[in-house]
PDB file of C-alpha atoms in Angstrom:
ATOM      1  CA  MET A   1     133.511 187.279  56.257  1.00 57.00           C
ATOM      2  CA  ALA A   2     132.521 189.793  58.840  1.00 58.00           C
ATOM      3  CA  SER A   3     135.877 189.308  61.233  1.00 61.00           C
ATOM      4  CA  GLU A   4     137.990 189.801  57.933  1.00 70.00           C
ATOM      5  CA  GLU A   5     135.975 192.985  57.096  1.00 74.00           C
ATOM      6  CA  LEU A   6     136.783 194.368  60.384  1.00 64.00           C
ATOM      7  CA  ALA A   7     140.365 193.326  60.183  1.00 67.00           C
ATOM      8  CA  ARG A   8     140.787 195.279  57.054  1.00 77.00           C
ATOM      9  CA  LYS A   9     139.159 198.432  58.528  1.00 75.00           C
ATOM     10  CA  LEU A  10     141.366 198.323  61.603  1.00 70.00           C
ATOM     11  CA  GLU A  11     144.517 197.861  59.152  1.00 77.00           C
ATOM     12  CA  ARG A  12     143.543 200.754  57.369  1.00 79.00           C
ATOM     13  CA  ARG A  13     143.049 202.939  60.341  1.00 75.00           C
ATOM     14  CA  LEU A  14     146.247 201.997  61.682  1.00 69.00           C
ATOM     15  CA  ARG A  15     148.039 202.838  58.602  1.00 76.00           C
ATOM     16  CA  ARG A  16     146.634 206.270  58.334  1.00 76.00           C
ATOM     17  CA  GLU A  17     147.611 207.019  61.812  1.00 70.00           C
ATOM     18  CA  GLU A  18     151.049 205.921  61.274  1.00 67.00           C
ATOM     19  CA  ALA A  19     151.324 208.343  58.206  1.00 68.00           C
ATOM     20  CA  GLU A  20     150.149 211.261  60.498  1.00 66.00           C
ATOM     21  CA  GLU A  21     152.196 210.484  63.256  1.00 59.00           C
ATOM     22  CA  SER A  22     155.326 210.405  60.891  1.00 59.00           C
ATOM     23  CA  GLY A  23     155.327 214.033  60.559  1.00 56.00           C
ATOM     24  CA  PRO A  24     153.692 216.936  58.118  1.00 54.00           C
ATOM     25  CA  GLN A  25     154.720 216.894  54.567  1.00 53.00           C
ATOM     26  CA  LEU A  26     156.545 219.816  53.173  1.00 53.00           C
ATOM     27  CA  ALA A  27     154.548 222.030  50.980  1.00 52.00           C
ATOM     28  CA  PRO A  28     156.183 223.345  47.767  1.00 54.00           C
ATOM     29  CA  LEU A  29     157.518 226.639  47.402  1.00 56.00           C
ATOM     30  CA  GLY A  30     155.150 229.544  47.111  1.00 57.00           C
ATOM     31  CA  ALA A  31     152.167 227.329  48.310  1.00 53.00           C
ATOM     32  CA  PRO A  32     149.841 228.754  50.909  1.00 57.00           C
ATOM     33  CA  ALA A  33     150.538 227.161  54.604  1.00 55.00           C
ATOM     34  CA  PRO A  34     147.661 224.807  55.373  1.00 54.00           C
ATOM     35  CA  GLU A  35     145.749 225.788  58.154  1.00 57.00           C
ATOM     36  CA  SER A  36     146.023 224.313  61.529  1.00 55.00           C
ATOM     37  CA  GLU A  37     143.551 222.048  63.087  1.00 53.00           C
ATOM     38  CA  PRO A  38     143.427 221.124  66.774  1.00 52.00           C
ATOM     39  CA  PRO A  39     143.954 217.246  67.113  1.00 52.00           C
ATOM     40  CA  ALA A  40     141.412 214.773  68.113  1.00 48.00           C
ATOM     41  CA  ARG A  41     143.370 211.830  69.288  1.00 51.00           C
ATOM     42  CA  ALA A  42     141.589 210.753  71.976  1.00 49.00           C
ATOM     43  CA  PRO A  43     137.983 209.882  70.445  1.00 50.00           C
ATOM     44  CA  THR A  44     140.033 208.259  67.664  1.00 55.00           C
ATOM     45  CA  ALA A  45     142.072 206.170  70.213  1.00 57.00           C
ATOM     46  CA  SER A  46     138.875 205.128  71.874  1.00 57.00           C
ATOM     47  CA  ALA A  47     137.293 204.213  68.763  1.00 56.00           C
ATOM     48  CA  ASP A  48     140.307 201.978  67.710  1.00 66.00           C
ATOM     49  CA  ALA A  49     140.333 200.421  71.170  1.00 65.00           C
ATOM     50  CA  GLU A  50     136.349 199.351  71.049  1.00 64.00           C
ATOM     51  CA  LEU A  51     136.895 198.366  67.471  1.00 64.00           C
ATOM     52  CA  SER A  52     139.781 196.085  68.427  1.00 69.00           C
ATOM     53  CA  ALA A  53     138.027 194.556  71.421  1.00 66.00           C
ATOM     54  CA  GLN A  54     134.947 194.035  68.972  1.00 66.00           C
ATOM     55  CA  LEU A  55     137.449 192.180  66.648  1.00 70.00           C
ATOM     56  CA  SER A  56     139.258 190.438  69.348  1.00 71.00           C
ATOM     57  CA  ARG A  57     135.640 189.200  70.451  1.00 66.00           C
ATOM     58  CA  ARG A  58     134.827 188.095  66.762  1.00 66.00           C
ATOM     59  CA  LEU A  59     137.782 186.107  66.205  1.00 72.00           C
ATOM     60  CA  ASP A  60     137.390 184.158  69.732  1.00 68.00           C
ATOM     61  CA  ILE A  61     133.850 183.285  68.606  1.00 62.00           C
ATOM     62  CA  ASN A  62     134.966 182.094  65.099  1.00 67.00           C
ATOM     63  CA  GLU A  63     137.623 179.922  67.009  1.00 68.00           C
ATOM     64  CA  GLY A  64     135.323 178.461  69.409  1.00 61.00           C
ATOM     65  CA  ALA A  65     136.688 180.331  72.316  1.00 59.00           C
ATOM     66  CA  ALA A  66     133.863 182.436  73.259  1.00 54.00           C
ATOM     67  CA  ARG A  67     130.234 182.144  72.722  1.00 57.00           C
ATOM     68  CA  PRO A  68     127.942 184.821  70.993  1.00 53.00           C
ATOM     69  CA  ARG A  69     125.973 186.731  73.477  1.00 54.00           C
ATOM     70  CA  ARG A  70     122.409 185.491  73.917  1.00 52.00           C
ATOM     71  CA  CYS A  71     119.757 188.386  72.463  1.00 52.00           C
ATOM     72  CA  ARG A  72     116.723 186.149  73.133  1.00 66.00           C
ATOM     73  CA  VAL A  73     114.671 186.510  76.509  1.00 86.00           C
ATOM     74  CA  PHE A  74     115.819 183.499  78.924  1.00 88.00           C
ATOM     75  CA  ASN A  75     112.637 181.255  79.971  1.00 94.00           C
ATOM     76  CA  PRO A  76     113.440 179.097  82.505  1.00 94.00           C
ATOM     77  CA  TYR A  77     110.173 177.201  82.349  1.00 93.00           C
ATOM     78  CA  THR A  78     111.237 175.993  78.862  1.00 94.00           C
ATOM     79  CA  GLU A  79     114.778 175.682  79.195  1.00 93.00           C
ATOM     80  CA  PHE A  80     114.659 173.718  82.343  1.00 94.00           C
ATOM     81  CA  PRO A  81     111.672 171.392  81.743  1.00 93.00           C
ATOM     82  CA  GLU A  82     112.975 168.820  84.655  1.00 91.00           C
ATOM     83  CA  PHE A  83     112.418 171.762  87.140  1.00 92.00           C
ATOM     84  CA  SER A  84     109.089 172.189  88.576  1.00 92.00           C
ATOM     85  CA  ARG A  85     107.789 175.822  88.829  1.00 93.00           C
ATOM     86  CA  ARG A  86     107.892 175.706  92.545  1.00 92.00           C
ATOM     87  CA  LEU A  87     111.534 174.558  92.475  1.00 92.00           C
ATOM     88  CA  ILE A  88     112.740 177.521  89.826  1.00 94.00           C
ATOM     89  CA  LYS A  89     110.791 179.883  92.110  1.00 94.00           C
ATOM     90  CA  ASP A  90     112.764 178.810  95.246  1.00 93.00           C
ATOM     91  CA  LEU A  91     116.174 178.774  93.155  1.00 94.00           C
ATOM     92  CA  GLU A  92     115.294 182.399  91.806  1.00 95.00           C
ATOM     93  CA  SER A  93     114.534 183.450  95.360  1.00 94.00           C
ATOM     94  CA  MET A  94     117.772 182.145  96.516  1.00 94.00           C
ATOM     95  CA  PHE A  95     119.924 183.707  93.473  1.00 96.00           C
ATOM     96  CA  LYS A  96     118.413 187.163  94.274  1.00 95.00           C
ATOM     97  CA  LEU A  97     119.385 186.716  98.181  1.00 94.00           C
ATOM     98  CA  TYR A  98     123.027 186.604  97.050  1.00 96.00           C
ATOM     99  CA  ASP A  99     122.709 188.960  94.442  1.00 97.00           C
ATOM    100  CA  ALA A 100     123.444 191.990  96.546  1.00 95.00           C
ATOM    101  CA  GLY A 101     124.455 194.617  93.804  1.00 95.00           C
ATOM    102  CA  ARG A 102     120.898 193.784  92.362  1.00 95.00           C
ATOM    103  CA  ASP A 103     122.066 193.424  88.666  1.00 96.00           C
ATOM    104  CA  GLY A 104     121.000 190.228  87.708  1.00 95.00           C
ATOM    105  CA  PHE A 105     124.303 188.492  88.392  1.00 97.00           C
ATOM    106  CA  ILE A 106     126.293 186.939  91.073  1.00 97.00           C
ATOM    107  CA  ASP A 107     129.855 188.289  90.964  1.00 97.00           C
ATOM    108  CA  LEU A 108     132.960 186.695  92.347  1.00 96.00           C
ATOM    109  CA  MET A 109     132.592 188.623  95.766  1.00 97.00           C
ATOM    110  CA  GLU A 110     128.895 187.800  95.745  1.00 97.00           C
ATOM    111  CA  LEU A 111     129.947 184.092  95.293  1.00 97.00           C
ATOM    112  CA  LYS A 112     132.592 184.155  97.984  1.00 96.00           C
ATOM    113  CA  LEU A 113     130.093 185.597 100.763  1.00 96.00           C
ATOM    114  CA  MET A 114     127.482 182.990  99.416  1.00 95.00           C
ATOM    115  CA  MET A 115     129.918 180.117  99.990  1.00 96.00           C
ATOM    116  CA  GLU A 116     131.146 181.406 103.281  1.00 95.00           C
ATOM    117  CA  LYS A 117     127.574 181.491 104.296  1.00 94.00           C
ATOM    118  CA  LEU A 118     126.862 177.997 103.230  1.00 93.00           C
ATOM    119  CA  GLY A 119     129.835 176.944 105.262  1.00 94.00           C
ATOM    120  CA  ALA A 120     131.898 175.832 102.544  1.00 95.00           C
ATOM    121  CA  PRO A 121     134.494 178.826 101.782  1.00 96.00           C
ATOM    122  CA  GLN A 122     136.668 178.833  98.688  1.00 96.00           C
ATOM    123  CA  THR A 123     139.762 180.327  97.878  1.00 96.00           C
ATOM    124  CA  HIS A 124     139.981 182.892  95.211  1.00 96.00           C
ATOM    125  CA  LEU A 125     141.172 180.246  92.537  1.00 96.00           C
ATOM    126  CA  GLY A 126     138.602 177.909  93.495  1.00 96.00           C
ATOM    127  CA  LEU A 127     135.571 180.778  93.126  1.00 97.00           C
ATOM    128  CA  LYS A 128     136.932 181.382  89.538  1.00 96.00           C
ATOM    129  CA  SER A 129     136.943 177.646  88.608  1.00 96.00           C
ATOM    130  CA  MET A 130     133.345 177.527  90.037  1.00 97.00           C
ATOM    131  CA  ILE A 131     132.408 180.385  87.741  1.00 96.00           C
ATOM    132  CA  LYS A 132     134.280 178.909  84.578  1.00 95.00           C
ATOM    133  CA  GLU A 133     132.548 175.723  84.932  1.00 95.00           C
ATOM    134  CA  VAL A 134     129.417 177.122  83.967  1.00 96.00           C
ATOM    135  CA  ASP A 135     130.323 180.890  82.477  1.00 96.00           C
ATOM    136  CA  GLU A 136     128.466 180.494  79.127  1.00 93.00           C
ATOM    137  CA  ASP A 137     129.337 183.997  78.128  1.00 92.00           C
ATOM    138  CA  PHE A 138     132.656 184.089  79.503  1.00 93.00           C
ATOM    139  CA  ASP A 139     131.888 187.417  81.523  1.00 95.00           C
ATOM    140  CA  GLY A 140     133.235 186.131  84.867  1.00 95.00           C
ATOM    141  CA  LYS A 141     129.966 186.093  86.858  1.00 96.00           C
ATOM    142  CA  LEU A 142     126.819 184.043  87.325  1.00 97.00           C
ATOM    143  CA  SER A 143     123.495 184.663  85.385  1.00 96.00           C
ATOM    144  CA  PHE A 144     120.459 183.169  86.846  1.00 96.00           C
ATOM    145  CA  ARG A 145     120.354 180.912  83.896  1.00 96.00           C
ATOM    146  CA  GLU A 146     123.993 179.833  84.396  1.00 96.00           C
ATOM    147  CA  PHE A 147     123.091 179.618  88.456  1.00 97.00           C
ATOM    148  CA  LEU A 148     120.208 177.081  87.273  1.00 96.00           C
ATOM    149  CA  LEU A 149     122.881 175.390  85.156  1.00 96.00           C
ATOM    150  CA  ILE A 150     124.722 174.105  88.592  1.00 96.00           C
ATOM    151  CA  PHE A 151     121.585 172.502  89.618  1.00 94.00           C
ATOM    152  CA  HIS A 152     121.136 170.808  86.441  1.00 94.00           C
ATOM    153  CA  LYS A 153     124.736 169.729  85.973  1.00 93.00           C
ATOM    154  CA  ALA A 154     124.617 168.133  89.694  1.00 91.00           C
ATOM    155  CA  ALA A 155     121.166 166.136  88.693  1.00 89.00           C
ATOM    156  CA  ALA A 156     122.740 164.781  85.621  1.00 90.00           C
ATOM    157  CA  GLY A 157     125.801 163.969  87.483  1.00 91.00           C
ATOM    158  CA  GLU A 158     128.068 166.081  85.519  1.00 93.00           C
ATOM    159  CA  LEU A 159     130.107 167.658  88.497  1.00 93.00           C
ATOM    160  CA  GLN A 160     132.810 166.438  90.520  1.00 92.00           C
ATOM    161  CA  GLU A 161     131.928 165.087  94.308  1.00 91.00           C
ATOM    162  CA  ASP A 162     134.582 167.405  95.777  1.00 92.00           C
ATOM    163  CA  SER A 163     133.751 170.540  93.382  1.00 94.00           C
ATOM    164  CA  GLY A 164     132.929 173.758  94.880  1.00 95.00           C
ATOM    165  CA  LEU A 165     129.735 174.088  92.749  1.00 95.00           C
ATOM    166  CA  MET A 166     128.700 170.323  94.031  1.00 94.00           C
ATOM    167  CA  ALA A 167     129.176 171.950  97.818  1.00 94.00           C
ATOM    168  CA  LEU A 168     127.097 175.044  96.709  1.00 94.00           C
ATOM    169  CA  ALA A 169     124.292 172.442  95.393  1.00 92.00           C
ATOM    170  CA  LYS A 170     124.312 170.107  98.724  1.00 91.00           C
ATOM    171  CA  LEU A 171     124.423 172.915 101.079  1.00 90.00           C
ATOM    172  CA  SER A 172     121.534 175.124  99.564  1.00 87.00           C
ATOM    173  CA  GLU A 173     118.780 175.431 101.707  1.00 73.00           C
ATOM    174  CA  ILE A 174     116.780 174.060  98.967  1.00 73.00           C
ATOM    175  CA  ASN A 175     116.050 170.073  98.975  1.00 60.00           C
ATOM    176  CA  VAL A 176     116.114 170.075  94.976  1.00 60.00           C
ATOM    177  CA  ALA A 177     115.455 166.007  95.258  1.00 55.00           C
ATOM    178  CA  LEU A 178     112.195 166.739  97.008  1.00 51.00           C
ATOM    179  CA  GLU A 179     110.693 169.619  95.405  1.00 53.00           C
ATOM    180  CA  GLY A 180     110.464 168.928  91.587  1.00 52.00           C
ATOM    181  CA  VAL A 181     113.373 167.230  89.987  1.00 53.00           C
ATOM    182  CA  LYS A 182     111.642 164.905  87.377  1.00 49.00           C
ATOM    183  CA  GLY A 183     113.550 161.513  86.896  1.00 42.00           C
ATOM    184  CA  ALA A 184     116.703 162.961  88.835  1.00 45.00           C
ATOM    185  CA  LYS A 185     117.467 159.727  91.154  1.00 44.00           C
ATOM    186  CA  ASN A 186     119.874 160.341  93.764  1.00 46.00           C
ATOM    187  CA  PHE A 187     120.248 163.885  93.268  1.00 47.00           C
ATOM    188  CA  PHE A 188     121.865 165.191  96.261  1.00 51.00           C
ATOM    189  CA  GLU A 189     122.467 162.407  98.545  1.00 49.00           C
ATOM    190  CA  ALA A 190     123.583 165.065 101.408  1.00 41.00           C
ATOM    191  CA  LYS A 191     120.345 166.687 100.962  1.00 45.00           C
ATOM    192  CA  GLN A 192     117.934 163.839 100.558  1.00 47.00           C
ATOM    193  CA  SER A 193     116.171 163.298 103.764  1.00 50.00           C
ATOM    194  CA  LYS A 194     115.150 159.549 104.674  1.00 47.00           C
ATOM    195  CA  PRO A 195     111.226 159.072 105.255  1.00 49.00           C
ATOM    196  CA  ALA A 196     110.580 158.824 108.818  1.00 45.00           C
ATOM    197  CA  GLU A 197     110.295 154.949 109.889  1.00 45.00           C
ATOM    198  CA  THR A 198     106.998 154.319 110.621  1.00 43.00           C
ATOM    199  CA  ASP A 199     105.734 152.094 113.602  1.00 43.00           C
ATOM    200  CA  GLN A 200     104.618 148.744 111.955  1.00 46.00           C
ATOM    201  CA  GLU A 201     103.386 147.437 115.048  1.00 46.00           C
ATOM    202  CA  GLY A 202      99.776 146.745 115.275  1.00 47.00           C
ATOM    203  CA  PRO A 203      97.030 147.398 118.049  1.00 48.00           C
ATOM    204  CA  PRO A 204      97.905 145.654 121.317  1.00 47.00           C
ATOM    205  CA  SER A 205      96.797 142.236 121.434  1.00 46.00           C
ATOM    206  CA  PRO A 206      93.864 141.574 124.181  1.00 48.00           C
ATOM    207  CA  LEU A 207      94.911 140.133 127.548  1.00 45.00           C
ATOM    208  CA  PRO A 208      94.687 136.278 127.428  1.00 46.00           C
ATOM    209  CA  ILE A 209      91.262 135.268 129.031  1.00 44.00           C
ATOM    210  CA  SER A 210      92.092 132.223 131.008  1.00 43.00           C
ATOM    211  CA  THR A 211      88.927 129.598 131.436  1.00 43.00           C
ATOM    212  CA  VAL A 212      88.268 127.368 134.157  1.00 45.00           C
ATOM    213  CA  GLY A 213      87.772 123.943 132.997  1.00 43.00           C
TER     214      GLY A 213
END
């Protein structure tokens, strides 16, 4: 497997470094002294760190502790068919509003500011827990797909009522229940607007006409 091959390469490299660090070998008498070469330890250390990180992630993926990164282009309209195009556009506008760094992600500090503006501030641990619940690639921040996943889970009833993500969904300016979730009944009870009651009274009845007998 690829992970086993990486492990063997890393082990061979570490053994070679240990041999180099143990000191120079004594040359036999009469043999010319080897020419000294400038050490190049920094690139090797950097390469080892990168290789070790790649190996660690590969092992995590094999053990189910991490998911491989997505290489394909994300299409929200096909991956979230229960959302209307209008709703996805509105959620995208909301996502971009709080993506202060304009890097396509909402990080911990941006999520903190978002929850404060929505009127539901969270603790540091609460914010990390919110991200972790939908963080598919374990990068510690929210992509647009993971942001949509919050509303998808809310519609499916997969969020705790008192969770930070549910508060985010309920307090958002977008009334998802009315803007395009197909077949999602009782989506966000706090955001659903009750239809205005119509006046059921008919036109005023005519005044009674008295007749003279």
